[in-house]
């Protein structure tokens, strides 16, 4: 499950609400809890978010079984040595439950505020992943890259097993008003995913684009000598479940809910083509369609942080949607 770890306004997540949600997620039998990463508010959303690594340390202390992950950490904006220390600490304190989901980011304001050239986000992503793999291996390493350099160092705590690294990214539908039919993921992104432990396909991508990306990822993995089956195929999506068989009624309620969640940049018509909306049967069908594409791990995020509505959403998903997928 993706936590609605909102940071701003009346809808922000409270510590008691977060603890209650974590315990509910674990008691309902879900496999994992994830936190999103955005330093700053964006026009693409009507929300801002709590820091993901600090939030997940709270989650780790509030749970005993579920895996926890970043969905996804904007890696180019961070010093990879500091990230290695934070990740090693979180992996140790969570008893090995952490998955490091990373991505290149996109919000120009975040790159400007943190003084990182946005044009370097791909290069920095690749280099930072390389650094993290080396430092989290437990060995003492020296690094001389194009953007990262350090003398021989070792990161503690030493880990029995480093966390898996899953990479987010993929092709996107055209921006509203654009003449483009789509924005295809560059080959560099496909190569990054094909070298990772897992792929988190984005919520804003359509099934057709996800299928095309997955075909490219599998082909690239084979070309570099990897078994494509070794890559965990995950998918992130947002939802607001409405307990009705009436599709029109469900869509009306969901349009209002997504209007609060999404910013002015993305219209409801955009949301309907990518997110899991409609009646409960429609949501089940949307998940089944993605399973047929090869998705094996779903990161589903209710778009409300308010209790008791958040727990109501979790219970609907566990009692009305998941059984239909068995």
CSV table of C-alpha atoms in Angstrom, one decimal, residues 44 173-176 203-206 237-240 251 254-255 257-259 261-278:
chain,number,residue,atom,x,y,z
A,44,UNK,CA,0.7,18.1,-10.8
A,173,UNK,CA,0.5,9.8,-22.0
A,174,UNK,CA,0.8,13.1,-23.7
A,175,UNK,CA,0.4,16.2,-21.6
A,176,UNK,CA,-3.1,17.7,-21.9
A,203,UNK,CA,0.5,5.2,-12.0
A,204,UNK,CA,0.2,7.8,-14.7
A,205,UNK,CA,1.0,5.4,-17.5
A,206,UNK,CA,-1.7,3.6,-19.4
A,237,UNK,CA,-1.6,3.3,-8.8
A,238,UNK,CA,-4.0,5.6,-6.9
A,239,UNK,CA,-7.6,4.8,-6.1
A,240,UNK,CA,-10.7,6.0,-4.2
A,251,UNK,CA,-17.1,8.1,-11.1
A,254,UNK,CA,-14.2,9.8,-7.6
A,255,UNK,CA,-14.1,13.0,-9.7
A,257,UNK,CA,-12.0,13.1,-4.6
A,258,UNK,CA,-9.3,13.3,-7.3
A,259,UNK,CA,-10.0,17.0,-7.8
A,261,UNK,CA,-5.7,15.1,-4.8
A,262,UNK,CA,-4.6,16.3,-8.3
A,263,UNK,CA,-3.4,19.8,-9.1
A,264,UNK,CA,-4.7,22.0,-11.8
A,265,UNK,CA,-2.2,20.6,-14.3
A,266,UNK,CA,-4.0,17.3,-14.6
A,267,UNK,CA,-7.7,17.1,-15.5
A,268,UNK,CA,-10.1,14.3,-14.6
A,269,UNK,CA,-10.0,13.0,-18.2
A,270,UNK,CA,-6.3,12.4,-17.7
A,271,UNK,CA,-7.0,10.6,-14.4
A,272,UNK,CA,-9.6,8.3,-15.9
A,273,UNK,CA,-7.2,6.8,-18.5
A,274,UNK,CA,-4.6,5.8,-15.9
A,275,UNK,CA,-5.9,5.5,-12.4
A,276,UNK,CA,-8.1,2.7,-11.1
A,277,UNK,CA,-11.6,4.3,-11.1
A,278,UNK,CA,-15.2,3.3,-11.6
